[in-house]
PDB file of C-alpha atoms in Angstrom:
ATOM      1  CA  UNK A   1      -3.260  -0.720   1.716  1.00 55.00           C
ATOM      2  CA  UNK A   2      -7.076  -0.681   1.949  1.00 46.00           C
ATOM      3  CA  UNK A   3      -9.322   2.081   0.369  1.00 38.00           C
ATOM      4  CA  UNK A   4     -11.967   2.924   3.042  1.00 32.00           C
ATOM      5  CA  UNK A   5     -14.298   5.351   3.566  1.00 30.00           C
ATOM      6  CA  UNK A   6     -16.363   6.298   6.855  1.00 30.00           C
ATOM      7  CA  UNK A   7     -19.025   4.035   7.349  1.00 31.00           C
ATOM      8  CA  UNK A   8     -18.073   1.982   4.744  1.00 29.00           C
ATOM      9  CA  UNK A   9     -15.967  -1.416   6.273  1.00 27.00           C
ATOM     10  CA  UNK A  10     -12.459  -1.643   5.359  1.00 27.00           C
ATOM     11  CA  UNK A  11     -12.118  -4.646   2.987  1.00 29.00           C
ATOM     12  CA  UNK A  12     -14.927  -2.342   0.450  1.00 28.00           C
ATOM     13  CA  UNK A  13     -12.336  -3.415  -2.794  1.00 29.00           C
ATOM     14  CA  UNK A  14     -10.189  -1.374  -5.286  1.00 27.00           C
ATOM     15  CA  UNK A  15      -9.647  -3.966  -7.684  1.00 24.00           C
ATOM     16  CA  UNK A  16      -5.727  -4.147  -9.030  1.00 26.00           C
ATOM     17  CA  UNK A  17      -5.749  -7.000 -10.812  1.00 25.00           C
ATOM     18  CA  UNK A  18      -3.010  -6.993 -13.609  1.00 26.00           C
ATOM     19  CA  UNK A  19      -3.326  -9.515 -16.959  1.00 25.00           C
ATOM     20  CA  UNK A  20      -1.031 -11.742 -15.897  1.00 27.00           C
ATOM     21  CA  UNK A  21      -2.982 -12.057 -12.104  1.00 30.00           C
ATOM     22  CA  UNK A  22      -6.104 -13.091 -13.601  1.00 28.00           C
ATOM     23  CA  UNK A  23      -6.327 -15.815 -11.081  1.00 29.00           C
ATOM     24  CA  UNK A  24      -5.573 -14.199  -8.297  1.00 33.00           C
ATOM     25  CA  UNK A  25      -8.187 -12.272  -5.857  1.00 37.00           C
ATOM     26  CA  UNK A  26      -8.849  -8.650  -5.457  1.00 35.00           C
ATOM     27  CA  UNK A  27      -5.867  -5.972  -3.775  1.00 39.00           C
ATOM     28  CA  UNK A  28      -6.798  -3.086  -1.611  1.00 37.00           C
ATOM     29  CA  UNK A  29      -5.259   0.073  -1.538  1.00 34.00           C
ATOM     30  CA  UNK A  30      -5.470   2.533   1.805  1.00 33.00           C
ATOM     31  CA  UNK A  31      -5.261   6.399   1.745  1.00 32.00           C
ATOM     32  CA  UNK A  32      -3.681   9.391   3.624  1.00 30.00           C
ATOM     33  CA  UNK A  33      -0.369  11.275   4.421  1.00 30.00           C
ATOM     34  CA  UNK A  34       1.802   9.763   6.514  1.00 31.00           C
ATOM     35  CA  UNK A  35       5.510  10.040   8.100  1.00 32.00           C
ATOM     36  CA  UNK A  36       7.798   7.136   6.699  1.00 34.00           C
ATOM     37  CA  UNK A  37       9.382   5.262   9.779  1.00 34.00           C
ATOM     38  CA  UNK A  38      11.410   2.141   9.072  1.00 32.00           C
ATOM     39  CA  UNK A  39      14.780   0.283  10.875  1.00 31.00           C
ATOM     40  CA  UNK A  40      16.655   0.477   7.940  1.00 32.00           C
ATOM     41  CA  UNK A  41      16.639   3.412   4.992  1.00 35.00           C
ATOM     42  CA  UNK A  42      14.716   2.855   1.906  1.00 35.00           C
ATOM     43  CA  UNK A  43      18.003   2.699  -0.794  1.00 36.00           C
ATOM     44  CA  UNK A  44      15.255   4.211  -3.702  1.00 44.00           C
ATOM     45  CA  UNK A  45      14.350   7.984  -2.374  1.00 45.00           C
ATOM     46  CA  UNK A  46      10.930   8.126  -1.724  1.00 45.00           C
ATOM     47  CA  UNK A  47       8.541   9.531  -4.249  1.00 47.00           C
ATOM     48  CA  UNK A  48       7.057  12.547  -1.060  1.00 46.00           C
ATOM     49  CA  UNK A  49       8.025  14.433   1.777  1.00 47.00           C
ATOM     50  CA  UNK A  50       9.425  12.662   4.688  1.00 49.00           C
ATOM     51  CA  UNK A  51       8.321  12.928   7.378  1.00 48.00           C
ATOM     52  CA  UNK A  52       5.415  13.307   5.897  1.00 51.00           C
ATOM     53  CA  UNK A  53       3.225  16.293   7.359  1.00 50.00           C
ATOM     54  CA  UNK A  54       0.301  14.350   7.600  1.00 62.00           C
ATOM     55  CA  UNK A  55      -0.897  12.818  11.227  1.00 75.00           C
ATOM     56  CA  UNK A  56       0.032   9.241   9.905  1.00 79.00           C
ATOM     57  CA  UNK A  57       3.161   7.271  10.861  1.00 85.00           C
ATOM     58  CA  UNK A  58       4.188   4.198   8.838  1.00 87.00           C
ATOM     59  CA  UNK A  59       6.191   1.563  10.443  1.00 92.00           C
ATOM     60  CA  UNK A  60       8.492  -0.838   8.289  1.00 94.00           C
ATOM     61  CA  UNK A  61      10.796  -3.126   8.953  1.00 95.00           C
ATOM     62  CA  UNK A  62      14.214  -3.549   8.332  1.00 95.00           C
ATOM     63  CA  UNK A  63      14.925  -3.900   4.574  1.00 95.00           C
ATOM     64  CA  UNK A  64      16.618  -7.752   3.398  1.00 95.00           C
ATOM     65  CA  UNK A  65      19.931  -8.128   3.349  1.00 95.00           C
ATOM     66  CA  UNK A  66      20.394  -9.432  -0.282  1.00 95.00           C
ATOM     67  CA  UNK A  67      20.750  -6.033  -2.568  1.00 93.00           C
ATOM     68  CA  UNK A  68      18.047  -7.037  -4.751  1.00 91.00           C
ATOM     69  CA  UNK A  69      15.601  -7.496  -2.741  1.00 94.00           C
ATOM     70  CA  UNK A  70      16.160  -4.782  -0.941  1.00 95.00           C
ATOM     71  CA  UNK A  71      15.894  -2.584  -4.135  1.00 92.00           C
ATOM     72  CA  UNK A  72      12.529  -4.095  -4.791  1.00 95.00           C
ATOM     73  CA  UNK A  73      11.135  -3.356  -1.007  1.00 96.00           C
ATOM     74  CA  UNK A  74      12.574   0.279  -1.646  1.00 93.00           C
ATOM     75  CA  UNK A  75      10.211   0.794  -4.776  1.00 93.00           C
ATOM     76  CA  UNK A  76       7.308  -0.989  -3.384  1.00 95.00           C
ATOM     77  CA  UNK A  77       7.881   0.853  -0.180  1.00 93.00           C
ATOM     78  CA  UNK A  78       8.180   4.781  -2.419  1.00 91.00           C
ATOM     79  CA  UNK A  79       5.246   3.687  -4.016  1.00 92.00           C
ATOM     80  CA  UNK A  80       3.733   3.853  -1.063  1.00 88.00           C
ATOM     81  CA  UNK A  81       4.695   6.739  -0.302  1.00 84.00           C
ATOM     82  CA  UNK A  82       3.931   8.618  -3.717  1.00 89.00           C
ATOM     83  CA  UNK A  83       0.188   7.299  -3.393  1.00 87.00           C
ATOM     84  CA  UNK A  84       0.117   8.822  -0.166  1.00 80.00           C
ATOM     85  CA  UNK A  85       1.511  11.953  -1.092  1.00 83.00           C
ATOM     86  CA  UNK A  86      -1.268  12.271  -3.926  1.00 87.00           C
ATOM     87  CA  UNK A  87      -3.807  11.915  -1.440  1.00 81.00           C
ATOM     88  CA  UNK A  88      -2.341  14.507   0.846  1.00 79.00           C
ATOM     89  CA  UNK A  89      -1.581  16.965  -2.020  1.00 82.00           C
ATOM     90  CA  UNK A  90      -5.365  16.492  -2.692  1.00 84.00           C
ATOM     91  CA  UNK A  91      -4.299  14.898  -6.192  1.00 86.00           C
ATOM     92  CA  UNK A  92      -1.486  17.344  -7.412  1.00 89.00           C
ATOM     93  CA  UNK A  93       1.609  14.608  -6.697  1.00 88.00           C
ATOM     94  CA  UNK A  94       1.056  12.299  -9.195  1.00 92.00           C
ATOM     95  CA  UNK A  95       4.398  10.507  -8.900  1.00 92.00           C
ATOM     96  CA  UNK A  96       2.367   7.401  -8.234  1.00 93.00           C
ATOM     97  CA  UNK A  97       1.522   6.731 -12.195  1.00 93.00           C
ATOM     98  CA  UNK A  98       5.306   5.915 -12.932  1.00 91.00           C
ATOM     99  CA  UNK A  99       5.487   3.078 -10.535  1.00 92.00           C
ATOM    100  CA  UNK A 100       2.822   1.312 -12.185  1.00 93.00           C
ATOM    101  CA  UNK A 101       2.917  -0.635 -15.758  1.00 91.00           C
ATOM    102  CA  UNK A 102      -0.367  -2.224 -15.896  1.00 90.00           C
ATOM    103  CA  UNK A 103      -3.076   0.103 -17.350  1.00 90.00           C
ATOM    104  CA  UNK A 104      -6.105  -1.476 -15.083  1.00 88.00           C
ATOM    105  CA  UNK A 105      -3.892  -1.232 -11.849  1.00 89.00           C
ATOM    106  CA  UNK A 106      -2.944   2.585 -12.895  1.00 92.00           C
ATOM    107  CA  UNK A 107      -6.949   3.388 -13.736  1.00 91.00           C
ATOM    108  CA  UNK A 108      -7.820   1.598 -10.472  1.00 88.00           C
ATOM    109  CA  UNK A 109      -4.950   3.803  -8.223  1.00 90.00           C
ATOM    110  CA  UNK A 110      -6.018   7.372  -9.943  1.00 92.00           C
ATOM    111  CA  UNK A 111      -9.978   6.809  -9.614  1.00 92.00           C
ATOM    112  CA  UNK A 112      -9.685   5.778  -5.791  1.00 87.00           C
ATOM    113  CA  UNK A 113      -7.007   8.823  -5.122  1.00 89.00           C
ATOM    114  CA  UNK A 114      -9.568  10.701  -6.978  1.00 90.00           C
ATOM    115  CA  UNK A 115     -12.646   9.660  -4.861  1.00 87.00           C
ATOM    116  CA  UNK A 116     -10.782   9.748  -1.691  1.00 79.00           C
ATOM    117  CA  UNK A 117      -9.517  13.810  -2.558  1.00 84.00           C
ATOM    118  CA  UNK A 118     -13.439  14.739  -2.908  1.00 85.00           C
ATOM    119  CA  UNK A 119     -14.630  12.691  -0.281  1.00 79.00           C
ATOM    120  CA  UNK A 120     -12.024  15.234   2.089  1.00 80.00           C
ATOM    121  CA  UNK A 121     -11.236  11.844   3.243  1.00 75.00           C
ATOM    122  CA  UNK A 122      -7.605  11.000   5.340  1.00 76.00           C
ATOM    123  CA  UNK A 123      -6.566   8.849   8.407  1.00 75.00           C
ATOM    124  CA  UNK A 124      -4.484   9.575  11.560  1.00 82.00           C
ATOM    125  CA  UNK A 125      -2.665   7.344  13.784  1.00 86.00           C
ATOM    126  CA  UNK A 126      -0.597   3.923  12.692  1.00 88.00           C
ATOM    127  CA  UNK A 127       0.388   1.798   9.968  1.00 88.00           C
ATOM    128  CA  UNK A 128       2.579  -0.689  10.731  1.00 93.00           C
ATOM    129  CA  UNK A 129       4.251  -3.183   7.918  1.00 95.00           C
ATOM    130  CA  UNK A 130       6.140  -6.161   9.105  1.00 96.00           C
ATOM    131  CA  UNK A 131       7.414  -9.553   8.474  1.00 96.00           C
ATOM    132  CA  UNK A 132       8.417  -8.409   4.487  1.00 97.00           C
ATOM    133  CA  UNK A 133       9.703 -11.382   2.397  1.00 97.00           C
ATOM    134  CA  UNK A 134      10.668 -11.082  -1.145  1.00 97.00           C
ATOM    135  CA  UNK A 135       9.269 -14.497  -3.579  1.00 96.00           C
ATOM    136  CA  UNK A 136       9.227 -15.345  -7.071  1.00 93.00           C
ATOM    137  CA  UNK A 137       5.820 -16.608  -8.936  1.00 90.00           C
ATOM    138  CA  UNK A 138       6.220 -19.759 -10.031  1.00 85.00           C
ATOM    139  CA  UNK A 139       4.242 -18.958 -12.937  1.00 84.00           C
ATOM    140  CA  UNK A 140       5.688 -15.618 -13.999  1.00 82.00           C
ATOM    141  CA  UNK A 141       9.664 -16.199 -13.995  1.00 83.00           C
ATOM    142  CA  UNK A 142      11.597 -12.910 -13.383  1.00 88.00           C
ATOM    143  CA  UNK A 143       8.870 -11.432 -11.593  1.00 94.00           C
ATOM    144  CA  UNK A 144       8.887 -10.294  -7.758  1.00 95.00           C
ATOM    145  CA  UNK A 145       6.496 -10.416  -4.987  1.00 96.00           C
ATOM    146  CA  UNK A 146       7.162  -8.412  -1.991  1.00 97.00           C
ATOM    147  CA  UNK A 147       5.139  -9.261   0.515  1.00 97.00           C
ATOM    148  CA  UNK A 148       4.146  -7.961   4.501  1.00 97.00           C
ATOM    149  CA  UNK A 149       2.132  -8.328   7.132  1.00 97.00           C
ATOM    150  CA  UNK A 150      -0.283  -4.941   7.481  1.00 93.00           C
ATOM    151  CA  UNK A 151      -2.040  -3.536  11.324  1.00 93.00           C
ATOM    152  CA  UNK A 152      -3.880  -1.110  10.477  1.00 89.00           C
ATOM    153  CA  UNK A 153      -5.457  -1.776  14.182  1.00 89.00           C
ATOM    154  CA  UNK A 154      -4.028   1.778  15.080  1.00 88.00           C
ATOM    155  CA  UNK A 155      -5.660   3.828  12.069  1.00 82.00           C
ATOM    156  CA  UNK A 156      -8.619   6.130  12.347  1.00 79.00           C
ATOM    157  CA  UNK A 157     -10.656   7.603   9.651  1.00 75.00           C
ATOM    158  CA  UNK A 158     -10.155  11.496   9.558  1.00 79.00           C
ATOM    159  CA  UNK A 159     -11.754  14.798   7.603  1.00 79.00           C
ATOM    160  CA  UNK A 160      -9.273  16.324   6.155  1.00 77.00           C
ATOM    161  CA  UNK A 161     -11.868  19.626   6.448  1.00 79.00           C
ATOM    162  CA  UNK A 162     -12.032  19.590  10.019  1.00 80.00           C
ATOM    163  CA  UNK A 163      -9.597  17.230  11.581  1.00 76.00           C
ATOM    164  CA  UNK A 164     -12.007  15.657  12.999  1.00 78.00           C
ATOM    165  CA  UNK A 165     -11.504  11.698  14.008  1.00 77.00           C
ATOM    166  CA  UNK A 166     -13.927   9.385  12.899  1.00 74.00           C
ATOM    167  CA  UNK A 167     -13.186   6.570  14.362  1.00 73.00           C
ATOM    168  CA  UNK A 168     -12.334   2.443  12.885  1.00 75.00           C
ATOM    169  CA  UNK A 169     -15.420  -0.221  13.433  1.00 70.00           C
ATOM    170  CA  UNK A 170     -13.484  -2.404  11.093  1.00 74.00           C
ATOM    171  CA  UNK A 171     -13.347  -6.342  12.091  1.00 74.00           C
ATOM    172  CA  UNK A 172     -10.407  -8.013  12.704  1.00 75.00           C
ATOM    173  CA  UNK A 173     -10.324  -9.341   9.635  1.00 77.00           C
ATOM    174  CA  UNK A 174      -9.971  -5.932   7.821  1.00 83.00           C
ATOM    175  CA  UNK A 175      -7.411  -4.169  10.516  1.00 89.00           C
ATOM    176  CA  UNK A 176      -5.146  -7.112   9.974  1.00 92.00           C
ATOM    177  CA  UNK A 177      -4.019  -8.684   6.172  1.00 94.00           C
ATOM    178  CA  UNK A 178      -1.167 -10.303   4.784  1.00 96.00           C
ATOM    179  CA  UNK A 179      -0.479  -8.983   1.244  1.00 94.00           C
ATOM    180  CA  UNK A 180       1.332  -9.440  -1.886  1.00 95.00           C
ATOM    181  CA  UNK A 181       2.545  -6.339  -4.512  1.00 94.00           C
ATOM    182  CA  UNK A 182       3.839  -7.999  -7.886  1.00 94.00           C
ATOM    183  CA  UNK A 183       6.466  -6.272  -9.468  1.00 95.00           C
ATOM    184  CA  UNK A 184       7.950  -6.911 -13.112  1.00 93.00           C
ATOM    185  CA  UNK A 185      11.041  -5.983 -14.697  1.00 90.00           C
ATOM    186  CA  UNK A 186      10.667  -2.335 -16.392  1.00 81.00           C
ATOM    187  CA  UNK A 187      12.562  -0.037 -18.755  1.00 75.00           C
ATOM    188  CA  UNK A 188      12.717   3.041 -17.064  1.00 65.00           C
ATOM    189  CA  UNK A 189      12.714   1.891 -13.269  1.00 61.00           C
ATOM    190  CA  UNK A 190      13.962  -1.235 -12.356  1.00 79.00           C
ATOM    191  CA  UNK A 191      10.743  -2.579 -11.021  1.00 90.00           C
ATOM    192  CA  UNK A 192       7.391  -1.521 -12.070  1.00 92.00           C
ATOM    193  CA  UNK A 193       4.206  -2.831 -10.380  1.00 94.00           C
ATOM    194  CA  UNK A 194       1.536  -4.918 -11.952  1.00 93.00           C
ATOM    195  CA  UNK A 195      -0.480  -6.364  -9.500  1.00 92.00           C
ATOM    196  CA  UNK A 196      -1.798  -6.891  -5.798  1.00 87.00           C
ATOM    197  CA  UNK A 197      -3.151  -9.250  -3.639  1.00 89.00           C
ATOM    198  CA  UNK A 198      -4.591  -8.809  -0.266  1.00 90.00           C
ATOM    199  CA  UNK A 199      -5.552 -11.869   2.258  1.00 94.00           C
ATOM    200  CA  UNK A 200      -7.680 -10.910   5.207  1.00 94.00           C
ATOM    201  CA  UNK A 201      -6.966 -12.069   8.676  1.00 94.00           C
ATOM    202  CA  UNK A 202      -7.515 -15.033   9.722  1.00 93.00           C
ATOM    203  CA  UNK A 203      -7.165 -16.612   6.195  1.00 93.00           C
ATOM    204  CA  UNK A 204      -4.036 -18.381   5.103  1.00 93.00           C
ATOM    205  CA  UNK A 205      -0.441 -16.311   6.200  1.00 93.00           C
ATOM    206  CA  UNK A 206      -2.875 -13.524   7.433  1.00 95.00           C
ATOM    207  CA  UNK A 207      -3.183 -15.166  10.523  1.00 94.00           C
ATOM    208  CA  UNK A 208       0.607 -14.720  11.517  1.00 93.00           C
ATOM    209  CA  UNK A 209      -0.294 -10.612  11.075  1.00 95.00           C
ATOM    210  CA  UNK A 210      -2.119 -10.059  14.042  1.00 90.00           C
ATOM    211  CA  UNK A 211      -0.295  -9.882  17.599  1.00 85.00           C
TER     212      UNK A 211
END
């Protein structure tokens, strides 16, 4: 999930950094409505309409088998969906907020939703999530990474005034990332996210995310 903006390239940061990621690099976040599409059902409802109503179609892949982990893909996967859904509600859905624990993250989602809602800014086509693993941080014990392959090779940038397409210039290495949502144990929903990381094609398991 990369924030973009036309004629701005793809990998132009939203820094979500949480205190206990301080070594880890900068996460991206992307924009726009979409309709959810996945081989196996989300167990957590999604935070948004779905289908959404919007002209973009996400593409997961089947959840885990192990409960868990599956419960964890679910959230990450509704949080998706809820930051989505405050783009397309131009900032009215603000379901996003309660998915997030970390106060940086949180001030980092709601300033780029915020940008991205003036700038009439949305996308249209496909983003397709694959190859999703769930780890555990050898530093951080009882915290969860899920983690997926993103191709956003099928996106286009879009004004949400006109309809207009604008088009994707973006290099390889920005239409195709391997990345990495950190997710800690919370009160009031069982997984609460704290951090992202986002590895560019062709750098480390990036490279296995473009066909």
């Amino acid at each position: 999930m990369r924030p973009v903006r036309p004629g701005v390239a793809l990998g132009a940061p939203l820094l979500l950094l949480a205190a206990a990621c301080g070594s880890q690099q900068a996460g991206t976040f992307h924009p726009t409505g979409a309709v959810a599409s996945a081989s196996a059902q989300p167990s957590a409802k999604p935070s948004g309409p779905v289908p959404f109503p919007g002209k973009v179609k996400f593409e997961f892949d089947a959840l885990p088998s192990d409960p868990t982990q599956a419960a964890l893909v679910s959230t990450d996967r509704a949080f998706l969906l809820a930051y989505y859904d405050a783009i397309y509600t131009r900032g009215k859905n603000k379901d996003y907020r309660s998915y997030i624990a970390d106060q940086g993250v949180l001030t980092s989602v709601r300033d780029k939703i915020s940008t991205l809602v003036s700038a009439s800014h949305g996308f249209a086509g496909v983003d397709k999530h694959f190859d999703t693993t769930v780890t555990s941080p050898r530093d951080f014990p009882g915290d969860m990474y899920v983690n997926y392959c993103n191709d956003e090779a099928g996106l286009q940038f879009t004004s949400i005034k006109t309809g207009r397409l604008l088009g994707n210039g973006s290099t390889p290495g920005e239409k195709y990332y391997y990345e990495s949502d950190l997710f800690a144990p919370g009160k009031h929903r069982t997984w609460e996210l704290i951090g992202t990381l986002t590895t560019p094609y062709p750098t480390g398991k990036a490279r296995e995310c473009k066909p």
